[in-house]
Structure formats: C-alpha cells, structure tokens
JSON list of C-alpha atoms in Angstrom, two decimals:
[
{"chain": "A", "resi": 1, "resn": "MET", "atom": "CA", "xyz": [0.11, -0.25, 0.28]},
{"chain": "A", "resi": 2, "resn": "ASP", "atom": "CA", "xyz": [1.93, 3.48, -0.61]},
{"chain": "A", "resi": 3, "resn": "LEU", "atom": "CA", "xyz": [1.29, 6.10, 1.65]},
{"chain": "A", "resi": 4, "resn": "PRO", "atom": "CA", "xyz": [0.39, 9.96, 1.13]},
{"chain": "A", "resi": 5, "resn": "PRO", "atom": "CA", "xyz": [4.43, 11.72, 1.10]},
{"chain": "A", "resi": 6, "resn": "LEU", "atom": "CA", "xyz": [4.19, 13.71, 4.66]},
{"chain": "A", "resi": 7, "resn": "THR", "atom": "CA", "xyz": [2.90, 17.00, 3.92]},
{"chain": "A", "resi": 8, "resn": "PRO", "atom": "CA", "xyz": [5.17, 20.34, 3.53]},
{"chain": "A", "resi": 9, "resn": "SER", "atom": "CA", "xyz": [5.31, 23.04, 6.31]},
{"chain": "A", "resi": 10, "resn": "THR", "atom": "CA", "xyz": [4.49, 21.13, 8.67]},
{"chain": "A", "resi": 11, "resn": "LEU", "atom": "CA", "xyz": [5.05, 20.18, 12.29]},
{"chain": "A", "resi": 12, "resn": "TYR", "atom": "CA", "xyz": [5.75, 16.46, 13.45]},
{"chain": "A", "resi": 13, "resn": "LEU", "atom": "CA", "xyz": [5.12, 15.96, 17.13]},
{"chain": "A", "resi": 14, "resn": "VAL", "atom": "CA", "xyz": [6.48, 12.50, 17.20]},
{"chain": "A", "resi": 15, "resn": "ALA", "atom": "CA", "xyz": [6.20, 10.32, 20.00]},
{"chain": "A", "resi": 16, "resn": "THR", "atom": "CA", "xyz": [8.99, 8.41, 20.95]},
{"chain": "A", "resi": 17, "resn": "PRO", "atom": "CA", "xyz": [9.88, 4.97, 23.44]},
{"chain": "A", "resi": 18, "resn": "ILE", "atom": "CA", "xyz": [9.84, 5.53, 27.26]},
{"chain": "A", "resi": 19, "resn": "GLY", "atom": "CA", "xyz": [12.24, 2.91, 28.05]},
{"chain": "A", "resi": 20, "resn": "ASN", "atom": "CA", "xyz": [11.92, 0.51, 25.09]},
{"chain": "A", "resi": 21, "resn": "LEU", "atom": "CA", "xyz": [12.77, 1.41, 21.28]},
{"chain": "A", "resi": 22, "resn": "GLU", "atom": "CA", "xyz": [10.55, -1.72, 20.27]},
{"chain": "A", "resi": 23, "resn": "ASP", "atom": "CA", "xyz": [7.16, 0.78, 21.36]},
{"chain": "A", "resi": 24, "resn": "ILE", "atom": "CA", "xyz": [8.28, 2.96, 18.60]},
{"chain": "A", "resi": 25, "resn": "THR", "atom": "CA", "xyz": [5.34, 2.89, 16.03]},
{"chain": "A", "resi": 26, "resn": "LEU", "atom": "CA", "xyz": [5.52, 2.33, 12.23]},
{"chain": "A", "resi": 27, "resn": "ARG", "atom": "CA", "xyz": [4.28, 5.66, 11.51]},
{"chain": "A", "resi": 28, "resn": "ALA", "atom": "CA", "xyz": [6.75, 7.47, 13.86]},
{"chain": "A", "resi": 29, "resn": "LEU", "atom": "CA", "xyz": [9.78, 5.51, 12.37]},
{"chain": "A", "resi": 30, "resn": "ARG", "atom": "CA", "xyz": [8.07, 6.82, 8.55]},
{"chain": "A", "resi": 31, "resn": "VAL", "atom": "CA", "xyz": [8.39, 10.45, 9.40]},
{"chain": "A", "resi": 32, "resn": "LEU", "atom": "CA", "xyz": [11.25, 10.30, 11.20]},
{"chain": "A", "resi": 33, "resn": "LYS", "atom": "CA", "xyz": [13.18, 8.80, 7.46]},
{"chain": "A", "resi": 34, "resn": "GLU", "atom": "CA", "xyz": [10.76, 11.26, 5.48]},
{"chain": "A", "resi": 35, "resn": "CYS", "atom": "CA", "xyz": [11.26, 14.44, 7.72]},
{"chain": "A", "resi": 36, "resn": "ASP", "atom": "CA", "xyz": [13.81, 17.54, 6.81]},
{"chain": "A", "resi": 37, "resn": "VAL", "atom": "CA", "xyz": [15.20, 18.00, 9.92]},
{"chain": "A", "resi": 38, "resn": "VAL", "atom": "CA", "xyz": [14.68, 16.17, 13.84]},
{"chain": "A", "resi": 39, "resn": "ALA", "atom": "CA", "xyz": [14.29, 19.39, 16.18]},
{"chain": "A", "resi": 40, "resn": "ALA", "atom": "CA", "xyz": [15.53, 17.19, 19.56]},
{"chain": "A", "resi": 41, "resn": "GLU", "atom": "CA", "xyz": [15.16, 17.20, 22.98]},
{"chain": "A", "resi": 42, "resn": "ASP", "atom": "CA", "xyz": [19.28, 15.36, 23.58]},
{"chain": "A", "resi": 43, "resn": "THR", "atom": "CA", "xyz": [21.11, 15.11, 19.83]},
{"chain": "A", "resi": 44, "resn": "ARG", "atom": "CA", "xyz": [22.92, 12.41, 21.47]},
{"chain": "A", "resi": 45, "resn": "HIS", "atom": "CA", "xyz": [19.88, 10.93, 22.69]},
{"chain": "A", "resi": 46, "resn": "SER", "atom": "CA", "xyz": [17.77, 10.96, 20.02]},
{"chain": "A", "resi": 47, "resn": "GLY", "atom": "CA", "xyz": [20.97, 10.37, 17.53]},
{"chain": "A", "resi": 48, "resn": "GLN", "atom": "CA", "xyz": [20.90, 6.69, 19.16]},
{"chain": "A", "resi": 49, "resn": "LEU", "atom": "CA", "xyz": [16.83, 6.27, 18.33]},
{"chain": "A", "resi": 50, "resn": "LEU", "atom": "CA", "xyz": [17.59, 7.26, 14.67]},
{"chain": "A", "resi": 51, "resn": "LYS", "atom": "CA", "xyz": [20.69, 5.09, 14.36]},
{"chain": "A", "resi": 52, "resn": "HIS", "atom": "CA", "xyz": [19.09, 1.96, 15.78]},
{"chain": "A", "resi": 53, "resn": "PHE", "atom": "CA", "xyz": [16.62, 2.11, 13.19]},
{"chain": "A", "resi": 54, "resn": "GLY", "atom": "CA", "xyz": [18.92, 3.24, 10.11]},
{"chain": "A", "resi": 55, "resn": "ILE", "atom": "CA", "xyz": [17.84, 6.41, 10.16]},
{"chain": "A", "resi": 56, "resn": "SER", "atom": "CA", "xyz": [19.88, 9.47, 8.52]},
{"chain": "A", "resi": 57, "resn": "LYS", "atom": "CA", "xyz": [18.33, 12.92, 9.26]},
{"chain": "A", "resi": 58, "resn": "PRO", "atom": "CA", "xyz": [19.88, 16.31, 10.01]},
{"chain": "A", "resi": 59, "resn": "LEU", "atom": "CA", "xyz": [19.31, 16.87, 14.29]},
{"chain": "A", "resi": 60, "resn": "LEU", "atom": "CA", "xyz": [18.78, 20.27, 15.28]},
{"chain": "A", "resi": 61, "resn": "SER", "atom": "CA", "xyz": [19.04, 20.75, 19.26]},
{"chain": "A", "resi": 62, "resn": "TYR", "atom": "CA", "xyz": [15.51, 21.91, 21.11]},
{"chain": "A", "resi": 63, "resn": "PHE", "atom": "CA", "xyz": [15.83, 22.21, 24.65]},
{"chain": "A", "resi": 64, "resn": "GLN", "atom": "CA", "xyz": [14.70, 24.77, 27.61]},
{"chain": "A", "resi": 65, "resn": "PHE", "atom": "CA", "xyz": [17.45, 26.68, 27.35]},
{"chain": "A", "resi": 66, "resn": "ASN", "atom": "CA", "xyz": [17.12, 27.21, 23.39]},
{"chain": "A", "resi": 67, "resn": "GLU", "atom": "CA", "xyz": [13.49, 27.06, 22.98]},
{"chain": "A", "resi": 68, "resn": "ALA", "atom": "CA", "xyz": [13.23, 30.86, 22.16]},
{"chain": "A", "resi": 69, "resn": "LYS", "atom": "CA", "xyz": [15.64, 31.11, 19.54]},
{"chain": "A", "resi": 70, "resn": "ARG", "atom": "CA", "xyz": [15.00, 27.61, 18.15]},
{"chain": "A", "resi": 71, "resn": "SER", "atom": "CA", "xyz": [11.40, 28.12, 17.89]},
{"chain": "A", "resi": 72, "resn": "GLU", "atom": "CA", "xyz": [12.18, 31.48, 15.39]},
{"chain": "A", "resi": 73, "resn": "GLU", "atom": "CA", "xyz": [14.17, 28.11, 12.83]},
{"chain": "A", "resi": 74, "resn": "ILE", "atom": "CA", "xyz": [11.67, 26.21, 13.04]},
{"chain": "A", "resi": 75, "resn": "ILE", "atom": "CA", "xyz": [9.07, 28.41, 11.97]},
{"chain": "A", "resi": 76, "resn": "GLU", "atom": "CA", "xyz": [11.69, 29.84, 8.93]},
{"chain": "A", "resi": 77, "resn": "ARG", "atom": "CA", "xyz": [11.81, 25.89, 8.34]},
{"chain": "A", "resi": 78, "resn": "LEU", "atom": "CA", "xyz": [8.05, 25.69, 7.84]},
{"chain": "A", "resi": 79, "resn": "ARG", "atom": "CA", "xyz": [8.02, 28.58, 6.26]},
{"chain": "A", "resi": 80, "resn": "ARG", "atom": "CA", "xyz": [10.77, 27.38, 3.38]},
{"chain": "A", "resi": 81, "resn": "GLY", "atom": "CA", "xyz": [8.64, 24.11, 3.08]},
{"chain": "A", "resi": 82, "resn": "GLU", "atom": "CA", "xyz": [9.98, 21.70, 5.05]},
{"chain": "A", "resi": 83, "resn": "LYS", "atom": "CA", "xyz": [8.84, 19.05, 6.81]},
{"chain": "A", "resi": 84, "resn": "VAL", "atom": "CA", "xyz": [9.95, 19.24, 10.45]},
{"chain": "A", "resi": 85, "resn": "ALA", "atom": "CA", "xyz": [9.70, 16.51, 12.99]},
{"chain": "A", "resi": 86, "resn": "LEU", "atom": "CA", "xyz": [10.08, 17.40, 17.07]},
{"chain": "A", "resi": 87, "resn": "VAL", "atom": "CA", "xyz": [11.08, 14.42, 19.47]},
{"chain": "A", "resi": 88, "resn": "THR", "atom": "CA", "xyz": [11.95, 14.77, 22.88]},
{"chain": "A", "resi": 89, "resn": "ASP", "atom": "CA", "xyz": [14.17, 12.00, 24.97]},
{"chain": "A", "resi": 90, "resn": "ALA", "atom": "CA", "xyz": [11.49, 9.90, 25.32]},
{"chain": "A", "resi": 91, "resn": "GLY", "atom": "CA", "xyz": [7.60, 10.57, 25.26]},
{"chain": "A", "resi": 92, "resn": "SER", "atom": "CA", "xyz": [5.95, 12.89, 23.44]},
{"chain": "A", "resi": 93, "resn": "PRO", "atom": "CA", "xyz": [7.09, 16.72, 22.92]},
{"chain": "A", "resi": 94, "resn": "GLY", "atom": "CA", "xyz": [5.17, 18.64, 25.23]},
{"chain": "A", "resi": 95, "resn": "ILE", "atom": "CA", "xyz": [4.18, 16.87, 28.17]},
{"chain": "A", "resi": 96, "resn": "SER", "atom": "CA", "xyz": [7.00, 17.48, 30.93]},
{"chain": "A", "resi": 97, "resn": "ASP", "atom": "CA", "xyz": [9.63, 18.37, 27.70]},
{"chain": "A", "resi": 98, "resn": "PRO", "atom": "CA", "xyz": [10.17, 21.19, 25.73]},
{"chain": "A", "resi": 99, "resn": "GLY", "atom": "CA", "xyz": [8.02, 21.93, 22.42]},
{"chain": "A", "resi": 100, "resn": "GLU", "atom": "CA", "xyz": [4.45, 24.19, 23.86]},
{"chain": "A", "resi": 101, "resn": "ARG", "atom": "CA", "xyz": [6.16, 26.75, 22.81]},
{"chain": "A", "resi": 102, "resn": "VAL", "atom": "CA", "xyz": [7.12, 25.68, 18.69]},
{"chain": "A", "resi": 103, "resn": "VAL", "atom": "CA", "xyz": [3.61, 24.17, 18.90]},
{"chain": "A", "resi": 104, "resn": "LYS", "atom": "CA", "xyz": [1.66, 28.23, 19.63]},
{"chain": "A", "resi": 105, "resn": "ALA", "atom": "CA", "xyz": [4.51, 29.36, 16.97]},
{"chain": "A", "resi": 106, "resn": "ALA", "atom": "CA", "xyz": [3.57, 27.93, 15.01]},
{"chain": "A", "resi": 107, "resn": "ILE", "atom": "CA", "xyz": [-0.51, 28.01, 14.92]},
{"chain": "A", "resi": 108, "resn": "ALA", "atom": "CA", "xyz": [-0.29, 31.11, 14.88]},
{"chain": "A", "resi": 109, "resn": "ALA", "atom": "CA", "xyz": [1.71, 31.49, 11.86]},
{"chain": "A", "resi": 110, "resn": "GLY", "atom": "CA", "xyz": [-0.99, 29.28, 10.07]},
{"chain": "A", "resi": 111, "resn": "PHE", "atom": "CA", "xyz": [1.28, 25.82, 10.06]},
{"chain": "A", "resi": 112, "resn": "ARG", "atom": "CA", "xyz": [-0.18, 22.68, 10.21]},
{"chain": "A", "resi": 113, "resn": "VAL", "atom": "CA", "xyz": [0.56, 20.33, 13.32]},
{"chain": "A", "resi": 114, "resn": "GLU", "atom": "CA", "xyz": [0.52, 16.85, 13.54]},
{"chain": "A", "resi": 115, "resn": "SER", "atom": "CA", "xyz": [0.51, 14.97, 16.42]},
{"chain": "A", "resi": 116, "resn": "ILE", "atom": "CA", "xyz": [2.12, 10.93, 15.66]},
{"chain": "A", "resi": 117, "resn": "PRO", "atom": "CA", "xyz": [0.61, 8.45, 18.50]},
{"chain": "A", "resi": 118, "resn": "GLY", "atom": "CA", "xyz": [3.50, 6.46, 20.04]},
{"chain": "A", "resi": 119, "resn": "PRO", "atom": "CA", "xyz": [3.66, 5.46, 24.11]},
{"chain": "A", "resi": 120, "resn": "ALA", "atom": "CA", "xyz": [1.13, 8.12, 25.19]},
{"chain": "A", "resi": 121, "resn": "PRO", "atom": "CA", "xyz": [-1.83, 8.04, 22.92]},
{"chain": "A", "resi": 122, "resn": "TRP", "atom": "CA", "xyz": [-4.24, 9.78, 25.42]},
{"chain": "A", "resi": 123, "resn": "TRP", "atom": "CA", "xyz": [-2.31, 12.69, 25.60]},
{"chain": "A", "resi": 124, "resn": "GLN", "atom": "CA", "xyz": [-1.85, 13.06, 21.72]},
{"chain": "A", "resi": 125, "resn": "PRO", "atom": "CA", "xyz": [-4.87, 15.45, 20.61]},
{"chain": "A", "resi": 126, "resn": "SER", "atom": "CA", "xyz": [-4.08, 18.16, 23.56]},
{"chain": "A", "resi": 127, "resn": "PRO", "atom": "CA", "xyz": [-0.48, 20.09, 21.82]},
{"chain": "A", "resi": 128, "resn": "PRO", "atom": "CA", "xyz": [-1.83, 20.56, 18.01]},
{"chain": "A", "resi": 129, "resn": "ALA", "atom": "CA", "xyz": [-5.35, 21.64, 19.54]},
{"chain": "A", "resi": 130, "resn": "ASP", "atom": "CA", "xyz": [-3.36, 24.19, 21.68]},
{"chain": "A", "resi": 131, "resn": "CYS", "atom": "CA", "xyz": [-5.09, 23.15, 24.23]},
{"chain": "A", "resi": 132, "resn": "PRO", "atom": "CA", "xyz": [-4.15, 24.66, 27.98]},
{"chain": "A", "resi": 133, "resn": "ARG", "atom": "CA", "xyz": [-1.60, 22.41, 29.95]},
{"chain": "A", "resi": 134, "resn": "THR", "atom": "CA", "xyz": [-1.30, 24.63, 33.20]},
{"chain": "A", "resi": 135, "resn": "ASN", "atom": "CA", "xyz": [-3.53, 22.03, 35.45]},
{"chain": "A", "resi": 136, "resn": "PHE", "atom": "CA", "xyz": [-2.15, 18.94, 33.67]},
{"chain": "A", "resi": 137, "resn": "ILE", "atom": "CA", "xyz": [-1.45, 16.29, 36.47]},
{"chain": "A", "resi": 138, "resn": "SER", "atom": "CA", "xyz": [0.34, 13.09, 34.96]},
{"chain": "A", "resi": 139, "resn": "SER", "atom": "CA", "xyz": [0.05, 10.13, 37.71]},
{"chain": "A", "resi": 140, "resn": "ALA", "atom": "CA", "xyz": [3.19, 8.54, 35.41]},
{"chain": "A", "resi": 141, "resn": "PHE", "atom": "CA", "xyz": [5.42, 11.04, 36.75]},
{"chain": "A", "resi": 142, "resn": "PHE", "atom": "CA", "xyz": [4.87, 10.45, 41.21]},
{"chain": "A", "resi": 143, "resn": "PRO", "atom": "CA", "xyz": [7.66, 12.49, 43.38]},
{"chain": "A", "resi": 144, "resn": "THR", "atom": "CA", "xyz": [10.84, 9.39, 44.64]},
{"chain": "A", "resi": 145, "resn": "ASN", "atom": "CA", "xyz": [9.93, 10.61, 48.05]},
{"chain": "A", "resi": 146, "resn": "PRO", "atom": "CA", "xyz": [8.30, 8.15, 49.95]},
{"chain": "A", "resi": 147, "resn": "ALA", "atom": "CA", "xyz": [6.05, 10.41, 52.14]},
{"chain": "A", "resi": 148, "resn": "SER", "atom": "CA", "xyz": [4.78, 12.87, 48.70]},
{"chain": "A", "resi": 149, "resn": "ASP", "atom": "CA", "xyz": [3.17, 9.68, 47.30]},
{"chain": "A", "resi": 150, "resn": "ALA", "atom": "CA", "xyz": [0.82, 9.22, 49.83]},
{"chain": "A", "resi": 151, "resn": "THR", "atom": "CA", "xyz": [-0.26, 12.84, 49.04]},
{"chain": "A", "resi": 152, "resn": "SER", "atom": "CA", "xyz": [0.09, 12.64, 45.26]},
{"chain": "A", "resi": 153, "resn": "SER", "atom": "CA", "xyz": [-2.04, 9.21, 44.66]},
{"chain": "A", "resi": 154, "resn": "SER", "atom": "CA", "xyz": [-4.62, 10.82, 46.80]},
{"chain": "A", "resi": 155, "resn": "ARG", "atom": "CA", "xyz": [-4.74, 13.56, 44.58]}
]
C-alpha cells in the first residue's frame, strides 16, 4: 500500500519510546525517515534512536534553554516548506518536555501541526489543539520521596 507523502510546512510531534525502543510506531519511523530535519531535546539521545533504526537526518537541538531561538528557526524552516519532526528523549513533545512554545508559534503562523502517537496516546490531541496544559497532572510522574507518594496518589 502506497502511503501519502508527508505534508510540506508541517511540524510533526513524534512520540518516542519510553524505555523500550520496540515501542516506537511504524508511523513514527516513517515520519523520522521522510522529514527534512529532526528537532531533538537531546541530540545525543535522539541520534542513538535514529542510528538504531538506520535513519540519517540532520539533528537540531531543541531544549528548555534554547527553545525561544530554535522555535524561530523551526518556523523559518516551515516557511521554506520543510517537514520538521520534533522529538523528546522519551514520550510526547510538550508533556514535561520542550515543545509547547514551537507548537504555539507554528499554529499562530498558520502552519499544520500533527501528532504522531506513541507510548502515551491518551495525550496526543492536546498539543496540536493548543489546549491549555497549566492544570494537567500526570500520575506517571510521582515524586520519588515516599512521604510525598501517599499525598500524590490521593489527589
């Protein structure tokens, strides 16, 4: 079956495996293979992921302390018609990881933003829909302090 090509000028939010590389989806692999550039929270970590699957793409660092500057660069790439994949070290971009700023900028500039589901598909619709995440609580990130665990799980 021939799949349609990726859409130019699109920011793809690609969920990556949380722990086990075999959890990556075929769709995520296709986007990573066919995109023009991969914006990554940690290029070393994402480089290992790409290498494991035999994918060679330019990597652009995108993390908490450079996301303002890099968001502008990504928007410029989208203006040129590039297909940009955004990945984090594990899970979905924008959830306890960088990504929200560039998603908002892409939407404001009129570009398409598409989520590629992965290990946490229950959250996938929110980032491209620009839903507020200020009151989101993920029980997947319980505190490591045993005294805090009891109060966290009772909320």
